[in-house]
């Protein structure tokens, strides 16, 4: 039998043993939300009209920007899924779920060229929400990142 005072009390020690199920649920929820947002605002006719009426170089530039935003959104999703593998407050769970969902929906909307400004707004709203969540979570997240880095060094 172990003494309760000898047990580690850090946030990393409170990591859930079966953390992959909540992580998968969060990733799935973010993906479904992103697809739903993109489908709600997309219109094939408007997209085709926007592409044909725009300059080819502008379309290429905006689609490149959409691809870059997609990469950033995937990084944000990865950070959020990693962070939600540890205990967090309900408000942080919502922020870490909604932020990557908005950021993942934005490149789809921008790629379709129908409403580029709305897509940019989605991306930046998700980015600001993620930054606010990271700011609110700064002490806990730093401690978790340090413990994860120590585990990697030991391995």
CSV table of N, CA and C in Angstrom, one decimal:
chain,number,residue,atom,x,y,z
A,1,UNK,N,0.8,-1.2,0.0
A,1,UNK,CA,0.0,0.0,0.0
A,1,UNK,C,0.9,1.2,0.0
A,2,UNK,N,0.5,2.2,-0.8
A,2,UNK,CA,1.4,3.5,-0.9
A,2,UNK,C,0.8,4.5,0.0
A,3,UNK,N,1.7,5.4,0.4
A,3,UNK,CA,1.3,6.5,1.2
A,3,UNK,C,0.7,7.6,0.3
A,4,UNK,N,-0.4,8.2,0.6
A,4,UNK,CA,-1.1,9.2,-0.3
A,4,UNK,C,-0.2,10.4,-0.4
A,5,UNK,N,0.6,10.7,0.6
A,5,UNK,CA,1.5,11.9,0.4
A,5,UNK,C,2.6,11.7,-0.6
A,6,UNK,N,2.9,10.4,-0.9
A,6,UNK,CA,4.0,10.1,-1.8
A,6,UNK,C,3.6,10.2,-3.3
A,7,UNK,N,2.3,10.3,-3.5
A,7,UNK,CA,1.7,10.3,-4.9
A,7,UNK,C,2.0,11.7,-5.5
A,8,UNK,N,2.3,11.8,-6.8
A,8,UNK,CA,2.5,13.1,-7.4
A,8,UNK,C,1.2,13.8,-7.5
A,9,UNK,N,1.3,15.1,-7.3
A,9,UNK,CA,0.1,15.9,-7.4
A,9,UNK,C,0.1,16.9,-8.6
A,10,UNK,N,1.0,16.7,-9.5
A,10,UNK,CA,1.1,17.7,-10.6
A,10,UNK,C,-0.1,17.4,-11.6
A,11,UNK,N,-0.4,18.3,-12.4
A,11,UNK,CA,-1.5,18.2,-13.4
A,11,UNK,C,-1.2,17.0,-14.3
A,12,UNK,N,0.1,16.8,-14.6
A,12,UNK,CA,0.4,15.7,-15.6
A,12,UNK,C,0.1,14.4,-14.9
A,13,UNK,N,0.2,14.3,-13.6
A,13,UNK,CA,-0.1,13.0,-12.9
A,13,UNK,C,-1.6,12.7,-12.9
A,14,UNK,N,-2.4,13.7,-13.1
A,14,UNK,CA,-3.8,13.5,-13.1
A,14,UNK,C,-4.4,13.1,-14.5
A,15,UNK,N,-3.4,12.9,-15.5
A,15,UNK,CA,-3.8,12.5,-16.8
A,15,UNK,C,-4.7,11.3,-16.8
A,16,UNK,N,-5.7,11.3,-17.6
A,16,UNK,CA,-6.6,10.2,-17.6
A,16,UNK,C,-5.9,9.0,-18.2
A,17,UNK,N,-6.1,7.8,-17.7
A,17,UNK,CA,-5.5,6.6,-18.2
A,17,UNK,C,-6.1,6.3,-19.6
A,18,UNK,N,-7.4,6.5,-19.8
A,18,UNK,CA,-8.0,6.2,-21.0
A,18,UNK,C,-8.3,7.5,-21.7
A,19,UNK,N,-7.3,8.3,-22.0
A,19,UNK,CA,-7.4,9.6,-22.6
A,19,UNK,C,-7.7,9.6,-24.1
A,20,UNK,N,-7.6,8.5,-24.7
A,20,UNK,CA,-7.7,8.5,-26.2
A,20,UNK,C,-9.2,8.6,-26.6
A,21,UNK,N,-10.1,8.1,-25.8
A,21,UNK,CA,-11.5,8.2,-26.2
A,21,UNK,C,-12.0,9.6,-26.2
A,22,UNK,N,-11.7,10.4,-25.1
A,22,UNK,CA,-12.1,11.8,-25.2
A,22,UNK,C,-11.4,12.6,-26.3
A,23,UNK,N,-10.2,12.2,-26.6
A,23,UNK,CA,-9.5,12.9,-27.7
A,23,UNK,C,-10.1,12.6,-29.0
A,24,UNK,N,-10.5,11.4,-29.2
A,24,UNK,CA,-11.2,11.0,-30.5
A,24,UNK,C,-12.5,11.7,-30.6
A,25,UNK,N,-13.2,11.8,-29.5
A,25,UNK,CA,-14.5,12.5,-29.5
A,25,UNK,C,-14.4,13.9,-29.8
A,26,UNK,N,-13.4,14.6,-29.2
A,26,UNK,CA,-13.2,16.0,-29.5
A,26,UNK,C,-12.8,16.2,-31.0
A,27,UNK,N,-11.9,15.4,-31.5
A,27,UNK,CA,-11.5,15.5,-32.9
A,27,UNK,C,-12.7,15.3,-33.8
A,28,UNK,N,-13.5,14.3,-33.5
A,28,UNK,CA,-14.6,14.0,-34.3
A,28,UNK,C,-15.6,15.2,-34.3
A,29,UNK,N,-15.9,15.7,-33.1
A,29,UNK,CA,-16.8,16.8,-32.9
A,29,UNK,C,-16.3,18.0,-33.7
A,30,UNK,N,-15.0,18.3,-33.7
A,30,UNK,CA,-14.4,19.4,-34.4
A,30,UNK,C,-14.6,19.2,-35.9
A,31,UNK,N,-14.3,18.0,-36.4
A,31,UNK,CA,-14.4,17.7,-37.8
A,31,UNK,C,-15.9,17.8,-38.3
A,32,UNK,N,-16.8,17.3,-37.5
A,32,UNK,CA,-18.2,17.4,-37.9
A,32,UNK,C,-18.7,18.8,-37.9
A,33,UNK,N,-18.3,19.6,-36.9
A,33,UNK,CA,-18.6,21.0,-36.8
A,33,UNK,C,-18.1,21.8,-38.0
A,34,UNK,N,-16.8,21.5,-38.4
A,34,UNK,CA,-16.2,22.2,-39.5
A,34,UNK,C,-17.0,21.8,-40.8
A,35,UNK,N,-17.3,20.6,-41.0
A,35,UNK,CA,-18.0,20.2,-42.2
A,35,UNK,C,-19.4,20.8,-42.2
A,36,UNK,N,-20.1,20.8,-41.1
A,36,UNK,CA,-21.4,21.4,-41.0
A,36,UNK,C,-21.4,22.9,-41.4
A,37,UNK,N,-20.4,23.6,-40.8
A,37,UNK,CA,-20.3,25.0,-41.1
A,37,UNK,C,-20.0,25.3,-42.5
A,38,UNK,N,-19.1,24.5,-43.1
A,38,UNK,CA,-18.8,24.7,-44.5
A,38,UNK,C,-20.0,24.4,-45.4
A,39,UNK,N,-20.7,23.3,-45.1
A,39,UNK,CA,-21.9,23.0,-45.9
A,39,UNK,C,-23.0,24.0,-45.8
A,40,UNK,N,-23.2,24.6,-44.6
A,40,UNK,CA,-24.2,25.6,-44.4
A,40,UNK,C,-24.0,26.8,-45.2
A,41,UNK,N,-22.7,27.2,-45.4
A,41,UNK,CA,-22.5,28.5,-46.1
A,41,UNK,C,-22.1,28.2,-47.6
A,42,UNK,N,-22.0,27.0,-48.0
A,42,UNK,CA,-21.5,26.8,-49.4
A,42,UNK,C,-22.7,26.7,-50.3
A,43,UNK,N,-22.5,27.1,-51.5
A,43,UNK,CA,-23.5,27.0,-52.6
A,43,UNK,C,-22.7,26.8,-53.9
A,44,UNK,N,-22.9,25.6,-54.5
A,44,UNK,CA,-22.1,25.3,-55.7
A,44,UNK,C,-22.3,26.3,-56.8
A,45,UNK,N,-23.5,26.9,-57.0
A,45,UNK,CA,-23.7,27.9,-58.0
A,45,UNK,C,-22.9,29.1,-57.7
A,46,UNK,N,-22.9,29.6,-56.4
A,46,UNK,CA,-22.2,30.8,-56.1
A,46,UNK,C,-20.7,30.6,-56.2
A,47,UNK,N,-20.2,29.4,-55.9
A,47,UNK,CA,-18.8,29.1,-56.0
A,47,UNK,C,-18.4,29.1,-57.4
A,48,UNK,N,-19.1,28.5,-58.3
A,48,UNK,CA,-18.8,28.5,-59.7
A,48,UNK,C,-18.8,29.9,-60.3
A,49,UNK,N,-19.8,30.7,-59.9
A,49,UNK,CA,-19.9,32.0,-60.4
A,49,UNK,C,-18.7,32.9,-59.9
A,50,UNK,N,-18.3,32.7,-58.7
A,50,UNK,CA,-17.2,33.5,-58.1
A,50,UNK,C,-15.9,33.1,-58.8
A,51,UNK,N,-15.7,31.8,-59.1
A,51,UNK,CA,-14.5,31.4,-59.7
A,51,UNK,C,-14.4,31.9,-61.1
A,52,UNK,N,-15.5,31.8,-61.9
A,52,UNK,CA,-15.5,32.3,-63.3
A,52,UNK,C,-15.4,33.8,-63.4
A,53,UNK,N,-15.9,34.5,-62.5
A,53,UNK,CA,-15.9,36.0,-62.6
A,53,UNK,C,-14.7,36.6,-62.0
A,54,UNK,N,-13.8,35.8,-61.3
A,54,UNK,CA,-12.6,36.3,-60.7
A,54,UNK,C,-11.4,36.1,-61.6
A,55,UNK,N,-10.4,36.9,-61.4
A,55,UNK,CA,-9.1,36.7,-62.1
A,55,UNK,C,-8.5,35.4,-61.7
A,56,UNK,N,-7.9,34.7,-62.6
A,56,UNK,CA,-7.3,33.4,-62.3
A,56,UNK,C,-6.2,33.5,-61.3
A,57,UNK,N,-5.4,34.6,-61.4
A,57,UNK,CA,-4.3,34.7,-60.4
A,57,UNK,C,-4.8,35.0,-59.0
A,58,UNK,N,-5.9,35.7,-58.9
A,58,UNK,CA,-6.6,35.9,-57.6
A,58,UNK,C,-7.1,34.6,-57.0
A,59,UNK,N,-7.7,33.8,-57.8
A,59,UNK,CA,-8.3,32.5,-57.4
A,59,UNK,C,-7.1,31.7,-56.9
A,60,UNK,N,-6.0,31.6,-57.6
A,60,UNK,CA,-4.9,30.8,-57.2
A,60,UNK,C,-4.3,31.3,-55.9
A,61,UNK,N,-4.2,32.6,-55.7
A,61,UNK,CA,-3.6,33.2,-54.5
A,61,UNK,C,-4.5,32.9,-53.3
A,62,UNK,N,-5.8,33.0,-53.5
A,62,UNK,CA,-6.8,32.8,-52.4
A,62,UNK,C,-6.8,31.3,-52.0
A,63,UNK,N,-6.7,30.4,-53.0
A,63,UNK,CA,-6.7,29.0,-52.7
A,63,UNK,C,-5.4,28.6,-52.0
A,64,UNK,N,-4.3,29.2,-52.4
A,64,UNK,CA,-3.0,29.0,-51.7
A,64,UNK,C,-3.2,29.4,-50.2
A,65,UNK,N,-3.8,30.6,-50.0
A,65,UNK,CA,-4.0,31.0,-48.6
A,65,UNK,C,-4.9,30.1,-47.9
A,66,UNK,N,-5.9,29.5,-48.6
A,66,UNK,CA,-6.8,28.5,-47.9
A,66,UNK,C,-6.0,27.3,-47.5
A,67,UNK,N,-5.1,26.9,-48.4
A,67,UNK,CA,-4.2,25.7,-48.0
A,67,UNK,C,-3.4,26.0,-46.8
A,68,UNK,N,-2.8,27.2,-46.7
A,68,UNK,CA,-1.9,27.5,-45.6
A,68,UNK,C,-2.8,27.6,-44.3
A,69,UNK,N,-4.0,28.1,-44.4
A,69,UNK,CA,-4.9,28.2,-43.3
A,69,UNK,C,-5.3,26.8,-42.9
A,70,UNK,N,-5.5,25.9,-43.8
A,70,UNK,CA,-5.8,24.5,-43.5
A,70,UNK,C,-4.7,23.8,-42.7
A,71,UNK,N,-3.4,24.1,-43.0
A,71,UNK,CA,-2.3,23.5,-42.3
A,71,UNK,C,-2.3,24.1,-40.9
A,72,UNK,N,-2.5,25.4,-40.7
A,72,UNK,CA,-2.6,26.0,-39.4
A,72,UNK,C,-3.7,25.5,-38.6
A,73,UNK,N,-4.9,25.2,-39.2
A,73,UNK,CA,-6.0,24.7,-38.6
A,73,UNK,C,-5.7,23.3,-38.1
A,74,UNK,N,-5.0,22.5,-38.8
A,74,UNK,CA,-4.7,21.1,-38.4
A,74,UNK,C,-3.7,21.1,-37.2
A,75,UNK,N,-2.8,22.1,-37.2
A,75,UNK,CA,-1.9,22.3,-36.0
A,75,UNK,C,-2.7,22.7,-34.8
A,76,UNK,N,-3.7,23.6,-35.0
A,76,UNK,CA,-4.5,24.0,-33.8
A,76,UNK,C,-5.4,22.8,-33.4
A,77,UNK,N,-5.9,22.0,-34.3
A,77,UNK,CA,-6.6,20.8,-33.9
A,77,UNK,C,-5.8,19.8,-33.1
A,78,UNK,N,-4.5,19.6,-33.6
A,78,UNK,CA,-3.6,18.7,-32.8
A,78,UNK,C,-3.3,19.2,-31.4
A,79,UNK,N,-3.1,20.5,-31.3
A,79,UNK,CA,-2.8,21.1,-30.0
A,79,UNK,C,-4.0,21.0,-29.1
A,80,UNK,N,-5.2,21.2,-29.6
A,80,UNK,CA,-6.4,21.1,-28.8
A,80,UNK,C,-6.7,19.7,-28.4
A,81,UNK,N,-6.5,18.7,-29.3
A,81,UNK,CA,-6.8,17.3,-29.0
A,81,UNK,C,-5.8,16.9,-27.9
A,82,UNK,N,-4.5,17.3,-28.0
A,82,UNK,CA,-3.5,17.0,-27.0
A,82,UNK,C,-3.9,17.5,-25.7
A,83,UNK,N,-4.3,18.8,-25.6
A,83,UNK,CA,-4.6,19.5,-24.4
A,83,UNK,C,-5.8,18.9,-23.7
A,84,UNK,N,-6.8,18.5,-24.5
A,84,UNK,CA,-8.0,17.9,-23.9
A,84,UNK,C,-7.8,16.5,-23.5
A,85,UNK,N,-6.7,15.9,-23.7
A,85,UNK,CA,-6.3,14.6,-23.1
A,85,UNK,C,-6.1,14.7,-21.6
A,86,UNK,N,-6.1,15.9,-21.1
A,86,UNK,CA,-5.8,16.2,-19.6
A,86,UNK,C,-7.1,16.9,-19.1
A,87,UNK,N,-7.3,16.8,-17.8
A,87,UNK,CA,-8.5,17.5,-17.2
A,87,UNK,C,-8.5,19.0,-17.5
A,88,UNK,N,-9.6,19.5,-17.9
A,88,UNK,CA,-9.8,21.0,-18.2
A,88,UNK,C,-11.2,21.4,-17.7
A,89,UNK,N,-11.4,22.7,-17.5
A,89,UNK,CA,-12.7,23.2,-17.1
A,89,UNK,C,-13.6,23.1,-18.3
A,90,UNK,N,-14.9,23.1,-18.0
A,90,UNK,CA,-15.9,23.0,-19.1
A,90,UNK,C,-15.8,24.2,-20.1
A,91,UNK,N,-15.4,25.4,-19.7
A,91,UNK,CA,-15.3,26.5,-20.6
A,91,UNK,C,-14.1,26.3,-21.5
A,92,UNK,N,-13.0,25.7,-21.0
A,92,UNK,CA,-11.8,25.5,-21.8
A,92,UNK,C,-12.1,24.3,-22.8
A,93,UNK,N,-12.9,23.4,-22.4
A,93,UNK,CA,-13.2,22.3,-23.3
A,93,UNK,C,-14.0,22.8,-24.5
A,94,UNK,N,-14.9,23.7,-24.2
A,94,UNK,CA,-15.7,24.3,-25.3
A,94,UNK,C,-14.8,25.1,-26.2
A,95,UNK,N,-13.9,25.9,-25.6
A,95,UNK,CA,-13.0,26.8,-26.4
A,95,UNK,C,-12.1,25.9,-27.2
A,96,UNK,N,-11.5,24.9,-26.6
A,96,UNK,CA,-10.6,24.0,-27.4
A,96,UNK,C,-11.3,23.1,-28.4
A,97,UNK,N,-12.6,23.0,-28.3
A,97,UNK,CA,-13.3,22.3,-29.4
A,97,UNK,C,-13.8,23.2,-30.5
A,98,UNK,N,-14.3,24.3,-30.1
A,98,UNK,CA,-14.9,25.3,-31.1
A,98,UNK,C,-13.8,26.0,-31.9
A,99,UNK,N,-12.7,26.3,-31.3
A,99,UNK,CA,-11.7,27.0,-32.0
A,99,UNK,C,-11.2,26.3,-33.3
A,100,UNK,N,-10.7,25.0,-33.1
A,100,UNK,CA,-10.3,24.3,-34.3
A,100,UNK,C,-11.4,24.0,-35.3
A,101,UNK,N,-12.6,23.9,-34.8
A,101,UNK,CA,-13.8,23.7,-35.7
A,101,UNK,C,-13.9,24.9,-36.6
A,102,UNK,N,-13.9,26.1,-36.1
A,102,UNK,CA,-14.0,27.3,-36.9
A,102,UNK,C,-12.8,27.4,-37.8
A,103,UNK,N,-11.6,27.1,-37.3
A,103,UNK,CA,-10.4,27.2,-38.1
A,103,UNK,C,-10.4,26.2,-39.3
A,104,UNK,N,-11.0,25.0,-39.0
A,104,UNK,CA,-11.0,24.0,-40.1
A,104,UNK,C,-12.1,24.3,-41.1
A,105,UNK,N,-13.2,24.9,-40.7
A,105,UNK,CA,-14.2,25.2,-41.7
A,105,UNK,C,-13.8,26.4,-42.6
A,106,UNK,N,-13.0,27.3,-42.1
A,106,UNK,CA,-12.6,28.5,-42.9
A,106,UNK,C,-11.9,28.1,-44.2
A,107,UNK,N,-10.9,27.3,-44.3
A,107,UNK,CA,-10.3,27.0,-45.6
A,107,UNK,C,-11.3,26.4,-46.6
A,108,UNK,N,-12.2,25.6,-46.2
A,108,UNK,CA,-13.2,25.1,-47.1
A,108,UNK,C,-14.1,26.2,-47.7
A,109,UNK,N,-14.5,27.1,-46.9
A,109,UNK,CA,-15.3,28.3,-47.3
A,109,UNK,C,-14.5,29.1,-48.3
A,110,UNK,N,-13.2,29.4,-47.9
A,110,UNK,CA,-12.4,30.2,-48.8
A,110,UNK,C,-12.1,29.5,-50.1
A,111,UNK,N,-11.8,28.2,-50.1
A,111,UNK,CA,-11.5,27.5,-51.3
A,111,UNK,C,-12.7,27.6,-52.3
A,112,UNK,N,-13.9,27.6,-51.8
A,112,UNK,CA,-15.1,27.7,-52.7
A,112,UNK,C,-15.2,29.0,-53.3
A,113,UNK,N,-14.6,30.0,-52.8
A,113,UNK,CA,-14.5,31.4,-53.4
A,113,UNK,C,-15.9,32.1,-53.3
A,114,UNK,N,-16.9,31.5,-52.7
A,114,UNK,CA,-18.2,32.2,-52.7
A,114,UNK,C,-18.3,33.3,-51.7
A,115,UNK,N,-17.7,33.1,-50.5
A,115,UNK,CA,-17.7,34.1,-49.5
A,115,UNK,C,-16.3,34.1,-48.7
A,116,UNK,N,-15.4,34.6,-49.4
A,116,UNK,CA,-14.0,34.7,-48.8
A,116,UNK,C,-13.9,35.4,-47.5
A,117,UNK,N,-14.6,36.6,-47.4
A,117,UNK,CA,-14.6,37.4,-46.2
A,117,UNK,C,-15.1,36.6,-45.0
A,118,UNK,N,-16.2,35.9,-45.2
A,118,UNK,CA,-16.8,35.1,-44.2
A,118,UNK,C,-15.8,34.0,-43.7
A,119,UNK,N,-15.2,33.3,-44.7
A,119,UNK,CA,-14.2,32.3,-44.4
A,119,UNK,C,-13.0,32.9,-43.6
A,120,UNK,N,-12.6,34.0,-44.0
A,120,UNK,CA,-11.5,34.7,-43.2
A,120,UNK,C,-11.9,35.0,-41.8
A,121,UNK,N,-13.2,35.5,-41.7
A,121,UNK,CA,-13.7,35.8,-40.4
A,121,UNK,C,-13.8,34.5,-39.5
A,122,UNK,N,-14.2,33.4,-40.1
A,122,UNK,CA,-14.3,32.2,-39.3
A,122,UNK,C,-12.9,31.8,-38.8
A,123,UNK,N,-11.9,31.9,-39.7
A,123,UNK,CA,-10.5,31.5,-39.3
A,123,UNK,C,-10.0,32.3,-38.2
A,124,UNK,N,-10.2,33.6,-38.3
A,124,UNK,CA,-9.6,34.6,-37.3
A,124,UNK,C,-10.4,34.5,-36.0
A,125,UNK,N,-11.7,34.2,-36.1
A,125,UNK,CA,-12.5,34.0,-34.8
A,125,UNK,C,-12.0,32.8,-34.1
A,126,UNK,N,-11.7,31.7,-34.8
A,126,UNK,CA,-11.2,30.5,-34.2
A,126,UNK,C,-9.8,30.7,-33.7
A,127,UNK,N,-9.0,31.5,-34.4
A,127,UNK,CA,-7.6,31.7,-33.9
A,127,UNK,C,-7.6,32.5,-32.7
A,128,UNK,N,-8.4,33.6,-32.6
A,128,UNK,CA,-8.5,34.4,-31.4
A,128,UNK,C,-9.1,33.6,-30.2
A,129,UNK,N,-10.1,32.8,-30.5
A,129,UNK,CA,-10.6,31.9,-29.4
A,129,UNK,C,-9.6,31.0,-28.9
A,130,UNK,N,-8.8,30.4,-29.8
A,130,UNK,CA,-7.7,29.5,-29.4
A,130,UNK,C,-6.7,30.3,-28.5
A,131,UNK,N,-6.3,31.5,-29.0
A,131,UNK,CA,-5.3,32.3,-28.2
A,131,UNK,C,-5.9,32.6,-26.8
A,132,UNK,N,-7.2,32.9,-26.7
A,132,UNK,CA,-7.8,33.2,-25.4
A,132,UNK,C,-7.8,32.0,-24.5
A,133,UNK,N,-8.1,30.8,-25.1
A,133,UNK,CA,-8.1,29.6,-24.3
A,133,UNK,C,-6.7,29.3,-23.8
A,134,UNK,N,-5.7,29.5,-24.7
A,134,UNK,CA,-4.3,29.2,-24.2
A,134,UNK,C,-3.9,30.2,-23.2
A,135,UNK,N,-4.3,31.5,-23.3
A,135,UNK,CA,-4.0,32.5,-22.3
A,135,UNK,C,-4.7,32.1,-20.9
A,136,UNK,N,-5.9,31.7,-21.0
A,136,UNK,CA,-6.7,31.4,-19.8
A,136,UNK,C,-6.1,30.1,-19.1
A,137,UNK,N,-5.5,29.3,-19.9
A,137,UNK,CA,-4.9,28.0,-19.5
A,137,UNK,C,-3.4,28.0,-19.4
A,138,UNK,N,-2.8,29.2,-19.4
A,138,UNK,CA,-1.4,29.3,-19.5
A,138,UNK,C,-0.6,28.5,-18.4
A,139,UNK,N,-1.0,28.6,-17.2
A,139,UNK,CA,-0.2,27.9,-16.1
A,139,UNK,C,-0.3,26.4,-16.2
A,140,UNK,N,-1.5,25.9,-16.4
A,140,UNK,CA,-1.8,24.4,-16.6
A,140,UNK,C,-1.1,23.9,-17.8
A,141,UNK,N,-1.3,24.6,-18.9
A,141,UNK,CA,-0.7,24.1,-20.2
A,141,UNK,C,0.8,24.0,-20.2
A,142,UNK,N,1.4,25.0,-19.6
A,142,UNK,CA,2.9,25.0,-19.5
A,142,UNK,C,3.4,23.9,-18.7
A,143,UNK,N,2.7,23.6,-17.6
A,143,UNK,CA,3.1,22.5,-16.7
A,143,UNK,C,2.9,21.1,-17.5
A,144,UNK,N,1.9,21.0,-18.2
A,144,UNK,CA,1.6,19.8,-19.0
A,144,UNK,C,2.7,19.6,-20.1
A,145,UNK,N,3.0,20.7,-20.8
A,145,UNK,CA,4.0,20.7,-21.8
A,145,UNK,C,5.4,20.3,-21.3
A,146,UNK,N,5.7,20.8,-20.1
A,146,UNK,CA,7.0,20.5,-19.5
A,146,UNK,C,7.1,19.0,-19.1
A,147,UNK,N,6.0,18.5,-18.6
A,147,UNK,CA,6.0,17.1,-18.2
A,147,UNK,C,6.0,16.2,-19.4
A,148,UNK,N,5.4,16.6,-20.5
A,148,UNK,CA,5.4,15.8,-21.8
A,148,UNK,C,6.8,15.8,-22.3
A,149,UNK,N,7.5,17.0,-22.3
A,149,UNK,CA,8.9,17.1,-22.8
A,149,UNK,C,9.8,16.2,-21.9
A,150,UNK,N,9.6,16.2,-20.6
A,150,UNK,CA,10.4,15.3,-19.8
A,150,UNK,C,10.2,13.8,-20.1
A,151,UNK,N,9.0,13.5,-20.4
A,151,UNK,CA,8.7,12.1,-20.7
A,151,UNK,C,9.4,11.7,-22.0
A,152,UNK,N,9.5,12.6,-23.0
A,152,UNK,CA,10.1,12.4,-24.3
A,152,UNK,C,11.6,12.2,-24.1
A,153,UNK,N,12.2,13.0,-23.2
A,153,UNK,CA,13.6,12.9,-23.0
A,153,UNK,C,14.0,11.6,-22.3
A,154,UNK,N,13.2,11.1,-21.4
A,154,UNK,CA,13.4,9.8,-20.8
A,154,UNK,C,13.3,8.7,-21.7
A,155,UNK,N,12.5,8.8,-22.7
A,155,UNK,CA,12.2,7.7,-23.6
A,155,UNK,C,13.3,7.5,-24.7
